[in-house]
PDB file of C-alpha atoms in Angstrom:
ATOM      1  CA  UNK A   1       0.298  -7.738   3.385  1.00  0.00           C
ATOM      2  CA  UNK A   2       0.621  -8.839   6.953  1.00  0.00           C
ATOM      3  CA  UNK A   3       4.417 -10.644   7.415  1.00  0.00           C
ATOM      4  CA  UNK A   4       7.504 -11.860   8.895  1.00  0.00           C
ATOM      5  CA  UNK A   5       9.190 -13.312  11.209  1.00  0.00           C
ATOM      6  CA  UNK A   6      12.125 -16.225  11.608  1.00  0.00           C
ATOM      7  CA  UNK A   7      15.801 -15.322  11.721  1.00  0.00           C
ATOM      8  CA  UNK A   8      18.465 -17.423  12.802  1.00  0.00           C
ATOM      9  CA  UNK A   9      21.419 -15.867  10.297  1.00  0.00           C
ATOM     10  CA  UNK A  10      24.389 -17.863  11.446  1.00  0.00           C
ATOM     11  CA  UNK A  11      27.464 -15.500  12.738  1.00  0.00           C
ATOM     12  CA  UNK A  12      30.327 -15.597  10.087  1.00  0.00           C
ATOM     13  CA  UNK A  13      33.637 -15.093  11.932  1.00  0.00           C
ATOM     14  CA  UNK A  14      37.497 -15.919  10.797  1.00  0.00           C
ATOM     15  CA  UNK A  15      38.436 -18.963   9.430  1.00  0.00           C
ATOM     16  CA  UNK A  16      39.633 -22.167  12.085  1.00  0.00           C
ATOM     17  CA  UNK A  17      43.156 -22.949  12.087  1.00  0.00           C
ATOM     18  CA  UNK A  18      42.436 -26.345  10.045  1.00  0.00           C
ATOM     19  CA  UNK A  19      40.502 -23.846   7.661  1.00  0.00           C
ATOM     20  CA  UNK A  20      43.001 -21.494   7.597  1.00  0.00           C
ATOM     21  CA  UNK A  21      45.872 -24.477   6.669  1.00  0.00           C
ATOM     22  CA  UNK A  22      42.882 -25.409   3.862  1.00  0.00           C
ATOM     23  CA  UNK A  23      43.142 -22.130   2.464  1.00  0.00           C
ATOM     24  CA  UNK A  24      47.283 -21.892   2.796  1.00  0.00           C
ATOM     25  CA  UNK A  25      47.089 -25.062   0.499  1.00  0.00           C
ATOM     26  CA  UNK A  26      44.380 -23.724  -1.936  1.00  0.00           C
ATOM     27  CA  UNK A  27      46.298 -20.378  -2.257  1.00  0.00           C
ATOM     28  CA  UNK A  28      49.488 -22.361  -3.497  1.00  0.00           C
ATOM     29  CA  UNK A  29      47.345 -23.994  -6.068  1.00  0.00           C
ATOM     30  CA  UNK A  30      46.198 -20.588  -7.203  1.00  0.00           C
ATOM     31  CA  UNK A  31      49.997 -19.611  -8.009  1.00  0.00           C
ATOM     32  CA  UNK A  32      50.067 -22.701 -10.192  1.00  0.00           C
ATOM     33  CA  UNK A  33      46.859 -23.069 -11.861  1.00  0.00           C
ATOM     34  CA  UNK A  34      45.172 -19.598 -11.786  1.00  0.00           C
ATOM     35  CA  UNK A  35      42.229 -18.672  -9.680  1.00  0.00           C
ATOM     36  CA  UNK A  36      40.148 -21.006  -7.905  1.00  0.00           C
ATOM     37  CA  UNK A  37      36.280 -21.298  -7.456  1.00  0.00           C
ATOM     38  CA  UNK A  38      35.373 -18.868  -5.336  1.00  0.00           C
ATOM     39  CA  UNK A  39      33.116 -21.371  -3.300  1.00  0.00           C
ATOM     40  CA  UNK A  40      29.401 -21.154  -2.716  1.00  0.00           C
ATOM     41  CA  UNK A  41      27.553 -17.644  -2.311  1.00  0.00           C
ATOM     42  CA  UNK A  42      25.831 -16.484   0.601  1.00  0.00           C
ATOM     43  CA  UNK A  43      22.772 -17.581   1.669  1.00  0.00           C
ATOM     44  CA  UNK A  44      20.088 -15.560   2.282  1.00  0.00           C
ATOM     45  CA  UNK A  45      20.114 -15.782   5.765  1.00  0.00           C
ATOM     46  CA  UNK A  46      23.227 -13.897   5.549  1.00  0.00           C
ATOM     47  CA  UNK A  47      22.021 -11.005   3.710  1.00  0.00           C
ATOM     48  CA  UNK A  48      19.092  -9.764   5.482  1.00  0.00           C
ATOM     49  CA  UNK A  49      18.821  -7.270   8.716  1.00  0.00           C
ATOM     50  CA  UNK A  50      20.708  -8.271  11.803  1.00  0.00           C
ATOM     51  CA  UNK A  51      18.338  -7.289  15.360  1.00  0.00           C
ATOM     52  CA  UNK A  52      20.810  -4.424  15.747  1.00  0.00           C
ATOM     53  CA  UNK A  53      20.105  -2.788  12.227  1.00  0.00           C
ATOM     54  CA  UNK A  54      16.452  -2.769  12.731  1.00  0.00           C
ATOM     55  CA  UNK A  55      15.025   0.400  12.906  1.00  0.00           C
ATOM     56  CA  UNK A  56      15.221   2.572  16.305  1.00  0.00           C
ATOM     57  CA  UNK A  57      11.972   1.094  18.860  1.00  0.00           C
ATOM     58  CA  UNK A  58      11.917  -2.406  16.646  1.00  0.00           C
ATOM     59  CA  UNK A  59      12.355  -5.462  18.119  1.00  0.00           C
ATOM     60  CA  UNK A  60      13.147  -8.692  16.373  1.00  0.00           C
ATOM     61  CA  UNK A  61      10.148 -11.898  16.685  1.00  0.00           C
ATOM     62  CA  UNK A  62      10.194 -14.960  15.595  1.00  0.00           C
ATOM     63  CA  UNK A  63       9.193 -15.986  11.875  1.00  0.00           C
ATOM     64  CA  UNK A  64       9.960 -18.446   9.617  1.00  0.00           C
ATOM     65  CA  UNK A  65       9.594 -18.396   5.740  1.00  0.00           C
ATOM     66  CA  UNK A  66       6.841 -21.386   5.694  1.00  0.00           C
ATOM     67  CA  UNK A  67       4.740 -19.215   8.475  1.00  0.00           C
ATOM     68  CA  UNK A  68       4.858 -16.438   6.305  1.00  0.00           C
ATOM     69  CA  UNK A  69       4.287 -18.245   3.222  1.00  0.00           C
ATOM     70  CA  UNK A  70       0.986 -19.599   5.396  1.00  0.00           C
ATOM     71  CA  UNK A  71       0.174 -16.140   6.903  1.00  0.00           C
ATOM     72  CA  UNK A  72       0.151 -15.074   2.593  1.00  0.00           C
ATOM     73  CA  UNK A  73      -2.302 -17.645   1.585  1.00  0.00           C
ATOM     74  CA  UNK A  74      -5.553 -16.351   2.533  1.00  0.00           C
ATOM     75  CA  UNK A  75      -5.298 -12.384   1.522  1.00  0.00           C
ATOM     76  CA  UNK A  76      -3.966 -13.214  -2.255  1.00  0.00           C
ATOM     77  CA  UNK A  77      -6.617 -15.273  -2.299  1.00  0.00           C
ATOM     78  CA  UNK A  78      -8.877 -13.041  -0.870  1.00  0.00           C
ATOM     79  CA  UNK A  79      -7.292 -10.767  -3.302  1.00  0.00           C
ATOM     80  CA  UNK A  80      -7.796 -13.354  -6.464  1.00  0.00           C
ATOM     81  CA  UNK A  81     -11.487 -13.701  -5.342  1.00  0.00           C
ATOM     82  CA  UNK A  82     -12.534  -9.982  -5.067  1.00  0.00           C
ATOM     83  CA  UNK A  83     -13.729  -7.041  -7.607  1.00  0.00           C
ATOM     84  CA  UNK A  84     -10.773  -4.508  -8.121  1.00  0.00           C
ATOM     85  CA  UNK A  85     -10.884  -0.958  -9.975  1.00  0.00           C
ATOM     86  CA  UNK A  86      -9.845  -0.521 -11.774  1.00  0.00           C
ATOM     87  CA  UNK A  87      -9.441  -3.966 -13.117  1.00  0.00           C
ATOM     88  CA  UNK A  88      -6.018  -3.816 -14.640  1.00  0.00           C
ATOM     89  CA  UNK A  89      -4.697  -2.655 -11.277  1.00  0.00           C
ATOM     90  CA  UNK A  90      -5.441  -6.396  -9.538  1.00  0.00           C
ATOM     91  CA  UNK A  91      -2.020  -6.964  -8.317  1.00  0.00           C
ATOM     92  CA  UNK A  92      -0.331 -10.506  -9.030  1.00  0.00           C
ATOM     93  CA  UNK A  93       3.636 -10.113  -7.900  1.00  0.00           C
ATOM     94  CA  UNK A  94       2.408 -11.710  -4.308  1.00  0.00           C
ATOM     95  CA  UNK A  95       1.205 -14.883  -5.325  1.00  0.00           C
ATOM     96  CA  UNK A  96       3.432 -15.946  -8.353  1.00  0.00           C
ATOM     97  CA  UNK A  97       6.154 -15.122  -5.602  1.00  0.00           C
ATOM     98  CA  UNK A  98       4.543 -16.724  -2.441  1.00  0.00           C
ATOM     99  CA  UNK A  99       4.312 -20.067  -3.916  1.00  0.00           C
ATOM    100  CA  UNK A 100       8.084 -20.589  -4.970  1.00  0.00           C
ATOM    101  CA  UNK A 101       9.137 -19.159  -1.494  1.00  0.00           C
ATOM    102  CA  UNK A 102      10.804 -21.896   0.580  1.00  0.00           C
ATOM    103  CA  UNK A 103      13.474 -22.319   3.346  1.00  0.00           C
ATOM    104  CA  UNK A 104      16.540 -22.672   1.184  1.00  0.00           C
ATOM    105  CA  UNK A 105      15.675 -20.032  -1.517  1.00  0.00           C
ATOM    106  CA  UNK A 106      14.636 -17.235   1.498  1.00  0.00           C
ATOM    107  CA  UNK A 107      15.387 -15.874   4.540  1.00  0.00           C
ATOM    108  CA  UNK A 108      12.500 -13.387   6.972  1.00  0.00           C
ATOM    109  CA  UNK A 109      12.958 -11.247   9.631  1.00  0.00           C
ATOM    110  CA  UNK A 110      10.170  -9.630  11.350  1.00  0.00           C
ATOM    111  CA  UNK A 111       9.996  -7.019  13.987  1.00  0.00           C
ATOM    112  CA  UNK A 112       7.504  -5.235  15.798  1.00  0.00           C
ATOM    113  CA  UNK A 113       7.306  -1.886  17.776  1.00  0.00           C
ATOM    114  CA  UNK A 114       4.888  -0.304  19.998  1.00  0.00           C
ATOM    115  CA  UNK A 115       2.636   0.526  17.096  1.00  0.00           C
ATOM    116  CA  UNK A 116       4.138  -0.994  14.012  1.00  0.00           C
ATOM    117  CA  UNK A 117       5.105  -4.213  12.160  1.00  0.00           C
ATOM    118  CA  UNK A 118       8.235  -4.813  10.072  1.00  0.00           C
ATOM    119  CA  UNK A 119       8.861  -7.557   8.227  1.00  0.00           C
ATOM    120  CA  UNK A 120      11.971  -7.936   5.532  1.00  0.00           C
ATOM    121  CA  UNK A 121      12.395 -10.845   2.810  1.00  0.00           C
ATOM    122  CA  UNK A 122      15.271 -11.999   0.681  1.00  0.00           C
ATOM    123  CA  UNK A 123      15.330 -14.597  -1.461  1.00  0.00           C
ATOM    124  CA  UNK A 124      17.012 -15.752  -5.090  1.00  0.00           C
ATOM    125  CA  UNK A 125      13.395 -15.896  -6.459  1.00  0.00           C
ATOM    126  CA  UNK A 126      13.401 -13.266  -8.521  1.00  0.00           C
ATOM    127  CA  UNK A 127       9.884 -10.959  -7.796  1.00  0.00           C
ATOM    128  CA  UNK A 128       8.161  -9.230 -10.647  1.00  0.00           C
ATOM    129  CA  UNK A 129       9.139  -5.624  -9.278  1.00  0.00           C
ATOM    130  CA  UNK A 130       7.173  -3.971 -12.890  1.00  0.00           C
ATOM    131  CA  UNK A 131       3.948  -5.847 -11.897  1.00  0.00           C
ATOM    132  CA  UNK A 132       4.290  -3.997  -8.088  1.00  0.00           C
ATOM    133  CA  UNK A 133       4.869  -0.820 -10.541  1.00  0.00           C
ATOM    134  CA  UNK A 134       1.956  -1.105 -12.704  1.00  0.00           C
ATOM    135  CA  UNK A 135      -0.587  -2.149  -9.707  1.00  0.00           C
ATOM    136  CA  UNK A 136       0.394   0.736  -7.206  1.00  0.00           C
ATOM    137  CA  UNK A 137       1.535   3.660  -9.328  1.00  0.00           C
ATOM    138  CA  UNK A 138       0.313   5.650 -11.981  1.00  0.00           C
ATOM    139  CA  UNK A 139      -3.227   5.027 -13.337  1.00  0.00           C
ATOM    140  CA  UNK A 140      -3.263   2.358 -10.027  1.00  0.00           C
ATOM    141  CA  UNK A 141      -1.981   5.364  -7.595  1.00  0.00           C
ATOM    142  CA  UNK A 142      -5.484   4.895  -6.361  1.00  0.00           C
ATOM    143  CA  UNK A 143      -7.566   1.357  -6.089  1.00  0.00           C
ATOM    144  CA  UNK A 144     -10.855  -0.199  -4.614  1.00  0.00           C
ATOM    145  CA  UNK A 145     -10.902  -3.630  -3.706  1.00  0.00           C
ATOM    146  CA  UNK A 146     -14.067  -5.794  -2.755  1.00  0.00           C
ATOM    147  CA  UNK A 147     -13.885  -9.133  -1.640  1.00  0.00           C
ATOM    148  CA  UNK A 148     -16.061 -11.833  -2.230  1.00  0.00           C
ATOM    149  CA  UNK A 149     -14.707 -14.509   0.603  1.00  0.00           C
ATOM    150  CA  UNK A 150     -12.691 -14.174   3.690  1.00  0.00           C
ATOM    151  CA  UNK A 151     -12.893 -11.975   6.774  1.00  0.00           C
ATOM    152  CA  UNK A 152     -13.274  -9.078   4.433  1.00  0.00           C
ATOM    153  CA  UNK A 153     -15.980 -10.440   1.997  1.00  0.00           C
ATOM    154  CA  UNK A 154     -18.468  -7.512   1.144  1.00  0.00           C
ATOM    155  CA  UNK A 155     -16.079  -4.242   2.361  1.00  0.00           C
ATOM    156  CA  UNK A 156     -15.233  -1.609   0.486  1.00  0.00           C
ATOM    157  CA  UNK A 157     -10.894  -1.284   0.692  1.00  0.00           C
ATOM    158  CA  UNK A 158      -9.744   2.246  -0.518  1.00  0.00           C
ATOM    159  CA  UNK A 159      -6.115   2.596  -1.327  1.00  0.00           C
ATOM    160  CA  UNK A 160      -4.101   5.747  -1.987  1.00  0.00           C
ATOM    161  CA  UNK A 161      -0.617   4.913  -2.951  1.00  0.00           C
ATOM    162  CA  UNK A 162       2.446   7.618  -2.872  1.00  0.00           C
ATOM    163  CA  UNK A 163       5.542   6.324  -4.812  1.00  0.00           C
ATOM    164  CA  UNK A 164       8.550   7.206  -2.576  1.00  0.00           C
ATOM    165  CA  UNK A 165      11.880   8.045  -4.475  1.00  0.00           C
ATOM    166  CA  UNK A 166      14.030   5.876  -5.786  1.00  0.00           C
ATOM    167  CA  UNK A 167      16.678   3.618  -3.325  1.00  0.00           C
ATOM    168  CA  UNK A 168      19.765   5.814  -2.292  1.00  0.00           C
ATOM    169  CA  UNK A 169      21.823   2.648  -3.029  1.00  0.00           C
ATOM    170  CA  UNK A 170      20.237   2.984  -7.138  1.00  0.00           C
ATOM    171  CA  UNK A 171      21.756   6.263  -7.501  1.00  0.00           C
ATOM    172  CA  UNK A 172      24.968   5.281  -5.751  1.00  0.00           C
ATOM    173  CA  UNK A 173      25.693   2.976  -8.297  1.00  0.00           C
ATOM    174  CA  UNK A 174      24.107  -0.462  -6.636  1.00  0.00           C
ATOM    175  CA  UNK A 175      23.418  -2.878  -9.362  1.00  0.00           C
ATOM    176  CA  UNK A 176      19.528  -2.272  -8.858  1.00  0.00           C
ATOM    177  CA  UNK A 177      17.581  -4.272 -11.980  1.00  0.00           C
ATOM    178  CA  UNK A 178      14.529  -2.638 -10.811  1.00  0.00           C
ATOM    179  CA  UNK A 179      12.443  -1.032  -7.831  1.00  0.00           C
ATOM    180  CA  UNK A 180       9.718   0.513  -6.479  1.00  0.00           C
ATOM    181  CA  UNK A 181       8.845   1.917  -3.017  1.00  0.00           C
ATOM    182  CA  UNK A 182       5.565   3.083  -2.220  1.00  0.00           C
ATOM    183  CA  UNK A 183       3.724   4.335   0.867  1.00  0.00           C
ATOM    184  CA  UNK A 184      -0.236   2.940   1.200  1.00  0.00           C
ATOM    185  CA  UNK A 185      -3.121   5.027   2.655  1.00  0.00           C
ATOM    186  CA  UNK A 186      -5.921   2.448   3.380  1.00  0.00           C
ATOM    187  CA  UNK A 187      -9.373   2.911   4.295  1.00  0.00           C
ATOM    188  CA  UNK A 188     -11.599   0.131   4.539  1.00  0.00           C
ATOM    189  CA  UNK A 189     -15.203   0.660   5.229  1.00  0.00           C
ATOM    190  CA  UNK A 190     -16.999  -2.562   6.388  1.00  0.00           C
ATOM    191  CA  UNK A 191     -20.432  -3.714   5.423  1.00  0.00           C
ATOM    192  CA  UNK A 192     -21.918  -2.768   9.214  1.00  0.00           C
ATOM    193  CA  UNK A 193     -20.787   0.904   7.783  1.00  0.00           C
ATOM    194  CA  UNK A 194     -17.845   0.903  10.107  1.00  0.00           C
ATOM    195  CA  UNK A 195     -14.185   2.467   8.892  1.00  0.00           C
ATOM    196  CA  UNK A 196     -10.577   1.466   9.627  1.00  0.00           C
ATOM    197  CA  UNK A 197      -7.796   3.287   8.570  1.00  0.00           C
ATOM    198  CA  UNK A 198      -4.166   2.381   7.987  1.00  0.00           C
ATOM    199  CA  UNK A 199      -0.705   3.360   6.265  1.00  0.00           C
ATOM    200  CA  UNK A 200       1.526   1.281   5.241  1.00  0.00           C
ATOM    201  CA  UNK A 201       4.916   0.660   3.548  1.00  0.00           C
ATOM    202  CA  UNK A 202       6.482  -1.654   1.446  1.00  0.00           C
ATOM    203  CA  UNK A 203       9.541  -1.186  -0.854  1.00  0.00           C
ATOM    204  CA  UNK A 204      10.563  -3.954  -3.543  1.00  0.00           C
ATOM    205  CA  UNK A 205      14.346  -4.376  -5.185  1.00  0.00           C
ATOM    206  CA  UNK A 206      15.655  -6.913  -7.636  1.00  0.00           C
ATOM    207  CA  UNK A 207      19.714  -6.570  -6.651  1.00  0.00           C
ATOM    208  CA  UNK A 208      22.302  -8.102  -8.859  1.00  0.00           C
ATOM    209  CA  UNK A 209      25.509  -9.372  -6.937  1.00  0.00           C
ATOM    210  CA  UNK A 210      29.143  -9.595  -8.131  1.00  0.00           C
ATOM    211  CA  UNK A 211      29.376 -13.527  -8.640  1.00  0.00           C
ATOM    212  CA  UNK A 212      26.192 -14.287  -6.758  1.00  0.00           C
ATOM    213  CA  UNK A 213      22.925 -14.895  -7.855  1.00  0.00           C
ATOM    214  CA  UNK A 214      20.166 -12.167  -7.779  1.00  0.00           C
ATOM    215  CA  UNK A 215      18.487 -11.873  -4.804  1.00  0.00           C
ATOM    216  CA  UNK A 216      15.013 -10.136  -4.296  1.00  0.00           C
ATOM    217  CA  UNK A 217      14.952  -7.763  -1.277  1.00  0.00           C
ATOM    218  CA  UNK A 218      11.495  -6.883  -0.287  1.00  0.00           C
ATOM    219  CA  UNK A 219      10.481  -4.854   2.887  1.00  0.00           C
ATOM    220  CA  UNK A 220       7.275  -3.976   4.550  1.00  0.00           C
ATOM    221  CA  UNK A 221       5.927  -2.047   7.421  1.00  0.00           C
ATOM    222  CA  UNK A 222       2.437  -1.410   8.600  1.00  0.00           C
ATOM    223  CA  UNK A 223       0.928   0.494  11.080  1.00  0.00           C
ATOM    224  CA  UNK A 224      -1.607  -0.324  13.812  1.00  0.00           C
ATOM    225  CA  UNK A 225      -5.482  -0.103  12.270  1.00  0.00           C
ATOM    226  CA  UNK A 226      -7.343   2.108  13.723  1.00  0.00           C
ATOM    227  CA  UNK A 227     -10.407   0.533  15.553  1.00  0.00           C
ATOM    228  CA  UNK A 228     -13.473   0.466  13.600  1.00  0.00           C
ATOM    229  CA  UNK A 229     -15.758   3.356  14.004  1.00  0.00           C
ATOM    230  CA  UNK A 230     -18.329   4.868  11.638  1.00  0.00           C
ATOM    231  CA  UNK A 231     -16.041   8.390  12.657  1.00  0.00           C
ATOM    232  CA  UNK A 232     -13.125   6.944  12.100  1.00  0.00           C
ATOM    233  CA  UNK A 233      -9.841   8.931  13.593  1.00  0.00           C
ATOM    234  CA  UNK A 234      -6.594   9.502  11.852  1.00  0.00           C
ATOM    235  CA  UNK A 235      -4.410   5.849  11.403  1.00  0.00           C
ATOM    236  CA  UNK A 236      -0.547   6.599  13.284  1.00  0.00           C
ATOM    237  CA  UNK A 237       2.131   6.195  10.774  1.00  0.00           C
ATOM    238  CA  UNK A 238       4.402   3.353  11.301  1.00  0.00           C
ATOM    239  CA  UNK A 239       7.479   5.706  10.301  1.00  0.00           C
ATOM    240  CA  UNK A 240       7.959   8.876   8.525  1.00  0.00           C
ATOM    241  CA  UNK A 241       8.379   8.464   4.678  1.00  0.00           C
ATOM    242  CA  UNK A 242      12.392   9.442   4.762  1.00  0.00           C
ATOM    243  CA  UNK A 243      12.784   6.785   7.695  1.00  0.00           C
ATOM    244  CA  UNK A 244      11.184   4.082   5.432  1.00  0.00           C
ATOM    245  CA  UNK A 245      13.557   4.999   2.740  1.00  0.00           C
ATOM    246  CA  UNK A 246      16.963   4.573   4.938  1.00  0.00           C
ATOM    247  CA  UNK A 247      15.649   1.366   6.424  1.00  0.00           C
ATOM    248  CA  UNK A 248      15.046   0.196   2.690  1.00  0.00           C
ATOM    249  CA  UNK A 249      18.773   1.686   1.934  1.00  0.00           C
ATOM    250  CA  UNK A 250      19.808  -0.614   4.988  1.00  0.00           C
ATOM    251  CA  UNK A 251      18.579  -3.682   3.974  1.00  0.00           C
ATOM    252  CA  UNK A 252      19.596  -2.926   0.769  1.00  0.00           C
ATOM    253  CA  UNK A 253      23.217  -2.241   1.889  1.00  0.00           C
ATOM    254  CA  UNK A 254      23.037  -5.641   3.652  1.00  0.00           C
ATOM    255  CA  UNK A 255      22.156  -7.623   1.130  1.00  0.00           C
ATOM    256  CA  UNK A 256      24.555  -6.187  -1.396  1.00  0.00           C
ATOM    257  CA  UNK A 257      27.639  -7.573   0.621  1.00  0.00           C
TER     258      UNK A 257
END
C-alpha cells in the first residue's frame, strides 16, 4: 500500500543541570523508599528510523500519520469493494489498523530513492500480524483482486507473494509476539489490455518492550511500476530480498530501545 512520510523525532540528549539536581533529589528518595516510577515510555517518534539509518540511496520526505492515514483510505476501500480469490485471502489487518492510527499513538517516516519508496510505521496499536499471515502466505501465496470502484475498477491485480525469513532480531532473542515479512510480485492487467508490473515489500512485527507498551513496527517498500504496455518489461526491484530483511532488523533494533 502506497505510504509514509512525517518525522520530526525530537533529539534526546543529557539531562539539564536543573534536571540533573531533579534526579539527585529523586535518587535520595530511592535509598529511602525503594524504586521510583520509572517515568513515561517513549513515544513513538522516538523509536522509529532516524534519516541516517535509512537504507543506502534513501532520502527522508515529509509525512505525517493523518496524510498517511488519508493516502490509506481509498485502496482498503478499493480493496473492501472488489472480488478477491480466493475469497478467504481478502486481507483486513489495513483497515481495522488505519482507522485507530492517530498522531499520539504513531509515528511515520517515509523515504524515497531514485526508483523506490520506503515508508516505516510504529505505533502502540497493536496490528493483527496472523491476519497479514493468513492473507499473503500459504493457500494466499498467490491472489487475484478485481475492483469494482476506484482508479482500478474492472483490472485484473495478480499477486505472487514470497515469505522472507523470519526477523534476525526473533532469533536473537527480541521479544517478537509475532511477524511476517513477505516480498509481493504484482501484475496488474488493465481493462484497455495494458500490464504493469511491480515488487514490493512489506514486513510486519508486534514487539514487546521491557516496561513499555507494545508497539507495532511495520515497514514497506515498493518499487517504481513499470509503465503500462500490453508487452510489459520486467518491474526493477526496490532492494534485494536480504537488504529488505536488515532494514526490517534496523527498524526493529530501533524500536526495541
Amino acid at each position: 500500500m502506497v505510504r509514509r512520510v512525517d518525522r520530526g523525532a525530537p533529539t534526546r540528549g543529557a539531562p539539564t543541570v536543573r534536571a540533573a539536581a531533579v534526579i539527585g533529589v529523586l535518587a535520595s528518595v530511592v535509598l529511602a523508599c525503594g524504586t521510583p516510577d520509572p517515568g513515561p515510555p517513549d513515544a513513538p517518534a522516538d523509536l522509529v528510523l532516524a534519516p541516517t539509518d535509512l537504507p543506502p540511496g534513501f532520502t527522508a520526505q515529509q509525512l505525517s500519520v493523518a496524510d498517511l492515514v488519508e493516502a490509506n483510505r481509498g485502496p482498503i476501500q478499493a480493496t473492501a469493494d472488489a472480488d478477491v480469490t480466493p475469497a478467504f485471502c481478502r486481507p483486513t489487518a489495513d483497515e481495522s489498523l488505519n482507522a485507530r492510527l492517530d498522531a499520539k499513538n504513531a509515528a511515520v517516516v517515509a523515504a524515497g530513492s531514485a526508483d523506490a519508496t520506503l515508508v516505516e510505521l510504529v505505533t502502540t496499536v497493536v496490528r493483527d500480524v496472523g491476519a497479514d499471515a493468513l492473507a499473503t502466505t500459504e493457500r494466499c501465496a498467490q491472489t487475484t483482486v478485481v475492483p469494482r470502484t476506484g482508479n482500478l475498477r474492472g483490472a485484473r491485480i495478480d499477486t505472487r507473494y514470497t515469505r522472507l525469513p523470519e526477523p534476525a532480531a526473533a532469533r536473537n532473542g527480541a521479544r517478537i509476539d509475532d511477524s511476517v515479512s513477505t516480498r509481493a510480485d504484482v501484475t496488474t492487467t488493465l481493462p484497455d489490455g495494458g500490464v504493469i508490473r511491480q515488487i514490493s515489500f512489506a514486513g510486519y512485527a508486534v514487539l514487546s518492550r521491557p516496561a513499555a507498551p507494545t508497539v507495532t513496527v511495520q515497514l514497506t517498500v515498493s518499487g517504481t511500476p513499470t509503465p503500462a504496455a500490453t508487452r510489459p518489461t520486467e518491474p526493477a526491484a526496490p532492494m534485494t530480498d536480504a537488504q529488505f530483511s536488515t532494514a526490517l532488523d534496523d527498524a526493529l533494533a530501533t524500536a526495541e530501545r
